[in-house]
Short mmCIF file of C-alpha atoms and ligand atoms in Angstrom, two decimals:
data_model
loop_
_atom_site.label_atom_id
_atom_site.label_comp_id
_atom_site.label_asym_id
_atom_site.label_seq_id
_atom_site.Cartn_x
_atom_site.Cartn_y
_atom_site.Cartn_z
CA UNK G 1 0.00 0.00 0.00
CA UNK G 2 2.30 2.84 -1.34
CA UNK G 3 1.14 5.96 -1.61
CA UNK G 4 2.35 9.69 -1.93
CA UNK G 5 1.95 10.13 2.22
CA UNK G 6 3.12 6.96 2.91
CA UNK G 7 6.39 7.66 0.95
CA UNK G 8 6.30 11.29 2.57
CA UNK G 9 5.76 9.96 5.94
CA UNK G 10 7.74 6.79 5.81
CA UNK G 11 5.12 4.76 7.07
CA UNK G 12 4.00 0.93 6.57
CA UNK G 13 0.30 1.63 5.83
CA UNK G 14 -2.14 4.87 4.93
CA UNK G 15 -3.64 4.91 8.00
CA UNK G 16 -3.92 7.64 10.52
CA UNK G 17 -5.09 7.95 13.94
CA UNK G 18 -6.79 10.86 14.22
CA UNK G 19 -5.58 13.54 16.75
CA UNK G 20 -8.87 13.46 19.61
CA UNK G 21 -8.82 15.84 22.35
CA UNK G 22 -8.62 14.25 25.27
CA UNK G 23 -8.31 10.77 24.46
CA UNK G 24 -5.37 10.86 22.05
CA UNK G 25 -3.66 13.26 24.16
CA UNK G 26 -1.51 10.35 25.85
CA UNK G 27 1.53 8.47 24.81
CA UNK G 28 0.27 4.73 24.53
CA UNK G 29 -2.66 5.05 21.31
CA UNK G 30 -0.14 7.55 19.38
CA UNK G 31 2.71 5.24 20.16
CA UNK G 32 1.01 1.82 19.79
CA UNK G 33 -0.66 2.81 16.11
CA UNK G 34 3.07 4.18 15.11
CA UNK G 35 4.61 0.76 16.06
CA UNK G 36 1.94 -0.84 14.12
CA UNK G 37 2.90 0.76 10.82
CA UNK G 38 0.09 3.34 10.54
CA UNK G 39 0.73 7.43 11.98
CA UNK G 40 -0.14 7.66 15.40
CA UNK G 41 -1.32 11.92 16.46
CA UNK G 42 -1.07 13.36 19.73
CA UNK G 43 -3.30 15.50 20.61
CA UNK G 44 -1.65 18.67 22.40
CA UNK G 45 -4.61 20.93 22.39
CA UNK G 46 -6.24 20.08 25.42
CA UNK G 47 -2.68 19.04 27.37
CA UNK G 48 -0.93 21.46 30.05
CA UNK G 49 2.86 22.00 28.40
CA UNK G 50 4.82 19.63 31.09
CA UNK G 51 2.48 16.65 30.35
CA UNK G 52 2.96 17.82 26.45
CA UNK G 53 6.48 17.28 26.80
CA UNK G 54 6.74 14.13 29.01
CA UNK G 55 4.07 12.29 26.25
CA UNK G 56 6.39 13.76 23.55
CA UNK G 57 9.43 12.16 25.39
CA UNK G 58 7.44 9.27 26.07
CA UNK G 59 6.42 8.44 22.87
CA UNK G 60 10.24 8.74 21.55
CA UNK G 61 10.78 6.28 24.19
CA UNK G 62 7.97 3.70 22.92
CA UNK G 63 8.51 3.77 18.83
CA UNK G 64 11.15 4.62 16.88
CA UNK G 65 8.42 5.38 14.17
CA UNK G 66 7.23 8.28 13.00
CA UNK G 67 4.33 9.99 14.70
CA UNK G 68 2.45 13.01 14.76
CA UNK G 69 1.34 16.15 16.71
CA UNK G 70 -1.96 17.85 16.49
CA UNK G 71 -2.10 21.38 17.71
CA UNK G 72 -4.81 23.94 16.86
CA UNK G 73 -2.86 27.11 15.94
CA UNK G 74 -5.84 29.07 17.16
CA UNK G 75 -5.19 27.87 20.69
CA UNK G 76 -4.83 30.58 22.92
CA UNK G 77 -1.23 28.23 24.28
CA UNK G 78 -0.39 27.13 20.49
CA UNK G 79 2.63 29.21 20.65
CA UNK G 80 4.05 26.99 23.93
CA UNK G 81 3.21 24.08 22.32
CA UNK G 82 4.56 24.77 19.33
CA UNK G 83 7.65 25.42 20.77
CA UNK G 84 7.92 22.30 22.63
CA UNK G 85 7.32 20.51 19.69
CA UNK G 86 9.82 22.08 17.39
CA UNK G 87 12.41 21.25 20.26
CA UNK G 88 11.63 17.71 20.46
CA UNK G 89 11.97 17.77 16.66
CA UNK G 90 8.66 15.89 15.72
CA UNK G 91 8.91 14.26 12.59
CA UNK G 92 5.24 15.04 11.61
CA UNK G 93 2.91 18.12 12.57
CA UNK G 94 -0.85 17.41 11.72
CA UNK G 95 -1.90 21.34 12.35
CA UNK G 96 -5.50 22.66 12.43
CA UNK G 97 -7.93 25.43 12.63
CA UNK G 98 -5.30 28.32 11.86
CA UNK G 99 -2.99 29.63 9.36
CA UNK G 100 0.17 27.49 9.27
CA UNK G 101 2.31 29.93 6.98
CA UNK G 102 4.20 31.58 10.03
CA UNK G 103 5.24 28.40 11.38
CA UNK G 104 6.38 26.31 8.48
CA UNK G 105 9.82 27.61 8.13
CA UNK G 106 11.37 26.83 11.43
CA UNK G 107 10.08 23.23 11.24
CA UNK G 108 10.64 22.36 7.69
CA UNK G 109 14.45 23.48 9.10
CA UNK G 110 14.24 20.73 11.50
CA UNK G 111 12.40 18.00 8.61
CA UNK G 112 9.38 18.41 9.98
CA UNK G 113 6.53 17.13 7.37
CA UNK G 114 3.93 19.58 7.96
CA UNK G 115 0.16 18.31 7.48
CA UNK G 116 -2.61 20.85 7.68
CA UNK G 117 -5.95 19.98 8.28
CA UNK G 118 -8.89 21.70 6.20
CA UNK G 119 -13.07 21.87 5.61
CA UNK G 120 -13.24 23.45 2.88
CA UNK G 121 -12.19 23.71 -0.85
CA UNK G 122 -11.10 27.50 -0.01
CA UNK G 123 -9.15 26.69 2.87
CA UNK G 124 -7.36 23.22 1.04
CA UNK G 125 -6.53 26.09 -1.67
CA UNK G 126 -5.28 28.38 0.80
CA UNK G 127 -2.67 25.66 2.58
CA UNK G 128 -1.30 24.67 -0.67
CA UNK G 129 -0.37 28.21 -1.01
CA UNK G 130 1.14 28.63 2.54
CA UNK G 131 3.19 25.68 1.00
CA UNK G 132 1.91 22.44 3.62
CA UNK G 133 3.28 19.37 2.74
CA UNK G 134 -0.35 17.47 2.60
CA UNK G 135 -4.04 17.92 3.51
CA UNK G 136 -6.12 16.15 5.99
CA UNK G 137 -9.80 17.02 4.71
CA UNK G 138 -12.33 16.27 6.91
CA UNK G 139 -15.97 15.62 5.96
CA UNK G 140 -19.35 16.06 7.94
CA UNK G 141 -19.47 12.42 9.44
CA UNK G 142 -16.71 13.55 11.38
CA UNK G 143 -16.98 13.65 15.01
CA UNK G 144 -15.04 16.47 16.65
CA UNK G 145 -14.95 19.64 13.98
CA UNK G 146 -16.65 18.80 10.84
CA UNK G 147 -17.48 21.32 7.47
CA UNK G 148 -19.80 24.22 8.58
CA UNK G 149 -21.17 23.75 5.43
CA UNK G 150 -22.05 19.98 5.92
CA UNK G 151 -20.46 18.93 3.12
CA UNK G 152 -20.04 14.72 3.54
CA UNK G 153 -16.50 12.71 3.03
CA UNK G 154 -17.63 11.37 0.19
CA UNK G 155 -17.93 14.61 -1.84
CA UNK G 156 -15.67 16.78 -0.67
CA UNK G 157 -12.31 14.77 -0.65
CA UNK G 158 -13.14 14.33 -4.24
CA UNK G 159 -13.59 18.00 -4.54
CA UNK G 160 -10.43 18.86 -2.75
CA UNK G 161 -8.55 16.17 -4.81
CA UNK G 162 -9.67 17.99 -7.76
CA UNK G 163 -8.68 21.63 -6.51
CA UNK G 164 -4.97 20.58 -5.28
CA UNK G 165 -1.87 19.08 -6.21
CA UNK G 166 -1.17 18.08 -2.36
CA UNK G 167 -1.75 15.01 -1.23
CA UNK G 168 -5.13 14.29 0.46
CA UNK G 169 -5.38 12.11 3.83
CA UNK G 170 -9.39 11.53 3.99
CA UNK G 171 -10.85 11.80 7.37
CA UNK G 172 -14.21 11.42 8.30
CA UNK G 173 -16.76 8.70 8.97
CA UNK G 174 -14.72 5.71 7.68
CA UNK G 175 -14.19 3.44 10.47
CA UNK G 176 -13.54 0.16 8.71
CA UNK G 177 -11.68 -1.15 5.97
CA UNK G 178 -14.36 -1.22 3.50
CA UNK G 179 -13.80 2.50 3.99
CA UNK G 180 -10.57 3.06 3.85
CA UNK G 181 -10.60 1.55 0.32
CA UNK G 182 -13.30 3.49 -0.75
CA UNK G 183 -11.18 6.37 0.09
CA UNK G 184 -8.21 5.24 -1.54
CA UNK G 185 -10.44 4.13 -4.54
CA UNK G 186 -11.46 7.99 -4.34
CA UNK G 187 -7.83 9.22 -4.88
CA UNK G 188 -7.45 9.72 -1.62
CA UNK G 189 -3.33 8.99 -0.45
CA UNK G 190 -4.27 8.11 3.32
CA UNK G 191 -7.38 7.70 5.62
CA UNK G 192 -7.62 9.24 9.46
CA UNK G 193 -9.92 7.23 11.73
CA UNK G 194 -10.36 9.03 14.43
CA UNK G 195 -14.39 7.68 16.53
CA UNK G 196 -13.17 4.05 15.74
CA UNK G 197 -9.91 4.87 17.89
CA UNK G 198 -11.91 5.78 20.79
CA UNK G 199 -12.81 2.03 21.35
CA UNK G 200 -9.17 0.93 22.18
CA UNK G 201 -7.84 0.51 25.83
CA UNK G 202 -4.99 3.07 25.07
CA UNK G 203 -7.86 5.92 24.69
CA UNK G 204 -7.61 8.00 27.68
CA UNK G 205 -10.90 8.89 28.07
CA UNK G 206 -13.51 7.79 30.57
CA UNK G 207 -15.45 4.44 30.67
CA UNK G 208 -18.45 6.04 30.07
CA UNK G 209 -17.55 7.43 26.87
CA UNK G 210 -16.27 4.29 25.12
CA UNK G 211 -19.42 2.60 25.97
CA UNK G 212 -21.54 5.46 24.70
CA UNK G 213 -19.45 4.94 21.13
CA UNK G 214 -19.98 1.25 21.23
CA UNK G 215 -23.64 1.68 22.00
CA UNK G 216 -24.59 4.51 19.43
CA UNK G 217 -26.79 3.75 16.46
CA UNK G 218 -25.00 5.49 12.90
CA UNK G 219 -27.89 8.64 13.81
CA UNK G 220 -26.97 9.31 16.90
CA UNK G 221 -25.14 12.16 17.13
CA UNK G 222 -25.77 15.98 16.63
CA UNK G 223 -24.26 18.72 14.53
CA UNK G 224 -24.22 21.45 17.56
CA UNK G 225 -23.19 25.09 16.99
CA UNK G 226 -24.74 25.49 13.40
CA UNK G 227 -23.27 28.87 12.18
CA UNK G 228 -20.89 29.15 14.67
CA UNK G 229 -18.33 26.61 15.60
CA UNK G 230 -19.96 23.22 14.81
CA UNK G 231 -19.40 20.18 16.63
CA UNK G 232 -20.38 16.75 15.83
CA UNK G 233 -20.70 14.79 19.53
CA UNK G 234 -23.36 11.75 20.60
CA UNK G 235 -26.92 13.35 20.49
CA UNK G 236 -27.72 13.50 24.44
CA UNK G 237 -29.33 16.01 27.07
CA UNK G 238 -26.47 18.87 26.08
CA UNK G 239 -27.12 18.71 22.64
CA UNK G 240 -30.78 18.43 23.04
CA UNK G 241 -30.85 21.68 25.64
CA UNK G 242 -29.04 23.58 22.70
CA UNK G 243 -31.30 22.28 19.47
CA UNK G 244 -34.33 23.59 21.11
CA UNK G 245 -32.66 26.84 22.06
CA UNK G 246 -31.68 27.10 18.53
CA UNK G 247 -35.27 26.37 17.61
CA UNK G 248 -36.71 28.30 20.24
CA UNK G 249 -34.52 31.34 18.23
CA UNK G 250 -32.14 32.38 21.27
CA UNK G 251 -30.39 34.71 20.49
CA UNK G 252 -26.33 34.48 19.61
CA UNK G 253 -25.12 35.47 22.94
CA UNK G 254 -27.24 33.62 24.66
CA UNK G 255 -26.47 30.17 22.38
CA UNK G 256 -22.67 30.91 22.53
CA UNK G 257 -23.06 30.84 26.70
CA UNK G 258 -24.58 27.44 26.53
CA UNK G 259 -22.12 26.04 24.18
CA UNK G 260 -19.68 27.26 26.22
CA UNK G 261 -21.35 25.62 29.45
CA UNK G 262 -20.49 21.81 28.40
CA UNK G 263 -17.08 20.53 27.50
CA UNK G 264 -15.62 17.77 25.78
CA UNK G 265 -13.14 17.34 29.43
CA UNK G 266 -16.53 16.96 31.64
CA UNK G 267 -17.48 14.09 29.06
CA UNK G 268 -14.13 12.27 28.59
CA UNK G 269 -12.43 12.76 32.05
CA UNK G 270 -15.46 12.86 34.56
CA UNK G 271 -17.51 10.55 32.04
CA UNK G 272 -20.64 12.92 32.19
CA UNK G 273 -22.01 11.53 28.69
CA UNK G 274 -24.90 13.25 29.28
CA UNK G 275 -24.79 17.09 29.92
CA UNK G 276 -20.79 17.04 28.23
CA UNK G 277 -19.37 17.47 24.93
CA UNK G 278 -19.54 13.51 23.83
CA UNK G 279 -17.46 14.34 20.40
CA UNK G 280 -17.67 11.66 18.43
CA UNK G 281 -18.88 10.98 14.24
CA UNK G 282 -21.05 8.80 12.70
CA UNK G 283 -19.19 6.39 12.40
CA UNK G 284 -19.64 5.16 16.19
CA UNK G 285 -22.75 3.31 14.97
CA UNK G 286 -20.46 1.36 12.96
CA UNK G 287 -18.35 0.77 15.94
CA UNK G 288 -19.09 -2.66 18.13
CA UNK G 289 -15.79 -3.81 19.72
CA UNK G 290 -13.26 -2.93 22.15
CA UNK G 291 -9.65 -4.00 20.02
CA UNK G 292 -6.22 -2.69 21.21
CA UNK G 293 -5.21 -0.03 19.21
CA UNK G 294 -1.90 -1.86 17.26
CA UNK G 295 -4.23 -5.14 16.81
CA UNK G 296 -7.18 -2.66 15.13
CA UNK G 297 -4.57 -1.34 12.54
CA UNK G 298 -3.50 -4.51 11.29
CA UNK G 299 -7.09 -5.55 11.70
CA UNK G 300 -7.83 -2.33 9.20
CA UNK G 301 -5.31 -3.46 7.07
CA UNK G 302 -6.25 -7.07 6.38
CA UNK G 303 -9.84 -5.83 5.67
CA UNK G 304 -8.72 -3.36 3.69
CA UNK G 305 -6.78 -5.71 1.45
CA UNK G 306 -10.39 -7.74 1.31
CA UNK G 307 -12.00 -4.85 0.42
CA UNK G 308 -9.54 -4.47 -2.73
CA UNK G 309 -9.82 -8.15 -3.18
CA UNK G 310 -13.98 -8.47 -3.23
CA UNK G 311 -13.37 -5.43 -5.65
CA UNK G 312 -11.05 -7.30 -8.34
CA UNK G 313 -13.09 -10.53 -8.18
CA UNK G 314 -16.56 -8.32 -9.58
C1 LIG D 401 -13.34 12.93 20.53
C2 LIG D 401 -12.76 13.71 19.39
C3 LIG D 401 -11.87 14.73 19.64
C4 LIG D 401 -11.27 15.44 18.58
N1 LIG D 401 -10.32 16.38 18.86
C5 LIG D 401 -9.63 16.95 17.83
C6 LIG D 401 -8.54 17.83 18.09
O1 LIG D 401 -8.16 18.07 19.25
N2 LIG D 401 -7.91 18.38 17.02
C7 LIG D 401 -8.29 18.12 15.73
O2 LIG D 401 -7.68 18.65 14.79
N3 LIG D 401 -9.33 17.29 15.47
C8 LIG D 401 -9.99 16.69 16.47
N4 LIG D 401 -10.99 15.80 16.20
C9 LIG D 401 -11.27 15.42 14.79
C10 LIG D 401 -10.45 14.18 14.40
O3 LIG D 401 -9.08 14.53 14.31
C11 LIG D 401 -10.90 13.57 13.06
O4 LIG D 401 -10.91 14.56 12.08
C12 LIG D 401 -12.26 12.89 13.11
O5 LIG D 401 -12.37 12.12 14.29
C13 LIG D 401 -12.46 11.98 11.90
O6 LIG D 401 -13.77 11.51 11.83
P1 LIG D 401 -14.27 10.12 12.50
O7 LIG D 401 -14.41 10.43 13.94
O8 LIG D 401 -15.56 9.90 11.81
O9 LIG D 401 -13.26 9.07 12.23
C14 LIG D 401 -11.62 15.11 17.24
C15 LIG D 401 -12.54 14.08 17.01
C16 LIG D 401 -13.11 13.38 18.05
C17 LIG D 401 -14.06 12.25 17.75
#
C-alpha cells in the first residue's frame, strides 16, 4: 500500500489515527498505532505543556516510528506548544484550525513534514499556497470539527482532490476497511480514523464514553453550533438543551453561553455523557468492539486488502 503520504511519511500503511482531544492526548494510542505501521497523532490541544512534553518524550521512548502532533494554531497556548514541539523535533505536525504559513519555516528546518488539516475547498486552496506538505480534509461524518457547510466525506475529498496538487489524507466517517478503500479508490493517499480509535484501551478517556461509542446507532449524534463553531458529539441532554434553544430562536449570545457551558473534558475525564461534549462521528454506529489499538490497525489493514480483493473478483 504505497502511496504519496506513505512515501512522505515513511510509514507501513495509509492509515492515521486521528488527533482526539482528550483521548489521544496520551503516549500509549499515538505510540502503539506508530509501532503498528500506521501514523499515530497526539493530541496537544487540550494538554498542560509539562504533560505535552513528558508524552512527547514518552512516545520517543515507545517507537522509533514516526508519529504526529496535532495542535490547533488558534489555541490561545499554540505558541508553547509549538515550541515544545519544534524542540523535540517531531517528525510530523498534523496542524489545524489556523494559518500554518508563520510556522512552516522553522520546522521544515528541522524535517518536519507539515500536514494541515482543512473543511473546505477554499481553505485546502489556501494551505497549498502557505506551501503544507499534505491535507487532511475532513468531511461532515466527522466527530469532533466537521465542514460548517455539511459537506459529507464522500464529496468533498473528491472535490479537494480535484482543486490541489497536495496530497489528500481523507478523514471522516470511515471506520472500517471497507472505507478506507473506498477512500483510496477515491484518490485519496491516506485515511484518518479518528471515533473508531476511541474504542481501544490506550484511549484515555472515561469508561463512560467508550461505551456510549460502542452503543450509538449510525444517527446518533448531533451537529451542535450550526453557524458558529460546529461540533459533531453523541446526540444527548447537552445537545438536546441547545437544538431547542436554537429552535426556540435564542439569540447568539445567549447560544454561545450554553455552548460554552459543556465541554468535551466533563465528558471524557469525569464521564458525564450526558450534559458534556460527547465528540464523536457517525461512524460510532459502525463501531461494536473494544480491540487494542496496534491489533485494530492490522485488523484495518487485512480488511482493507479484502476490500480491494472483493473489488477485483466483480
Ligand atoms: C473525541 C474527538 C476529539 C477530537 N479532537 C480533535 C482535536 O483536538 N484536534 C483536531 O484537529 N481534530 C480533532 N478531532 C477530529 C479528528 O481529528 C478527526 O478529524 C475525526 O475524528 C475523523 O472523523 P471520524 O471520527 O468519523 O473518524 C476530534 C474528534 C473526536 C471524535
Amino acid at each position: 500500500m504505497k502511496t504519496r503520504i506513505t512515501e512522505l511519511l515513511g510509514i507501513e500503511y495509509p492509515i492515521f489515527q486521528a488527533a482526539m482531544s482528550w483521548a489521544s492526548s496520551n503516549s500509549a494510542l499515538v505510540s502503539a498505532v506508530s509501532n503498528a505501521g500506521g501514523m499515530g497523532i497526539l493530541a496537544g490541544g487540550p494538554m498542560r505543556a509539562a504533560d505535552f512534553a513528558r508524552a512527547l518524550s514518552e512516545i520517543r521512548e515507545k517507537t522509533a516510528k514516526p508519529y504526529g502532533v496535532n495542535i490547533p494554531l488558534n489555541n490561545p497556548r499554540a505558541r508553547e506548544l509549538l515550541d515544545i514541539a519544534h524542540e523535540a523535533r517531531i517528525p510530523v505536525m498534523v496542524a489545524s484550525q489556523g494559518g500554518p504559513r508563520e510556522h512552516l519555516a522553522r520546522f521544515r528546518a528541522i524535517g518536519t513534514k507539515w500536514l494541515h488539516v482543512v473543511a473546505s475547498v477554499e481553505h485546502a486552496r489556501k494551505a497549498q499556497a502557505a506551501g503544507v506538505d499534505a491535507l487532511v480534509v475532513d468531511g461532515m461524518e466527522a466527530g469532533g470539527h466537521p465542514p460548517p457547510s455539511e459537506v459529507t466525506t464522500l464529496v468533498l475529498v473528491r472535490r479537494v482532490i480535484k482543486a490541489v496538487e497536495l496530497p489528500v489524507v481523507a478523514s471522516g466517517g470511515i471506520a472500517d476497511g471497507a472505507g478506507v478503500a473506498a477512500m483510496l479508490a477515491l484518490g485519496a493517499d491516506a485515511v484518518q480514523l479518528g471515533t473508531r480509535f476511541i474504542a481501544t484501551p490506550e484511549a484515555s478517556v472515561h469508561e463512560n464514553y467508550k461505551r456510549a461509542v460502542l452503543a450509538a446507532e449510525v444517527d446518533g449524534t448531533a451537529f451542535v453550533g450550526r453557524g458558529a463553531h460546529p461540533i459533531r458529539q453523541l446526540a444527548n441532554g447537552f445537545s438536546r438543551k441547545y437544538q431547542s434553544a436554537e429552535r426556540a430562536g435564542e439569540p447568539a449570545e445567549a447560544l454561545e453561553k450554553l455552548f460554552a457551558s459543556s465541554s468535551v473534558k466533563q465528558a471524557a475525564l469525569e464521564g458525564d455523557v450526558e450534559w458534556g461534549k460527547v465528540e464523536a462521528g457517525q461512524s460510532a454506529g459502525l463501531v461494536d468492539d473494544m480491540v487494542p489499538a496496534g491489533e485494530l490497525l492490522r485488523r484495518l489493514v487485512a480488511e482493507t486488502e479484502a476490500a480491494r480483493k472483493r473489488l477485483a473478483s466483480l
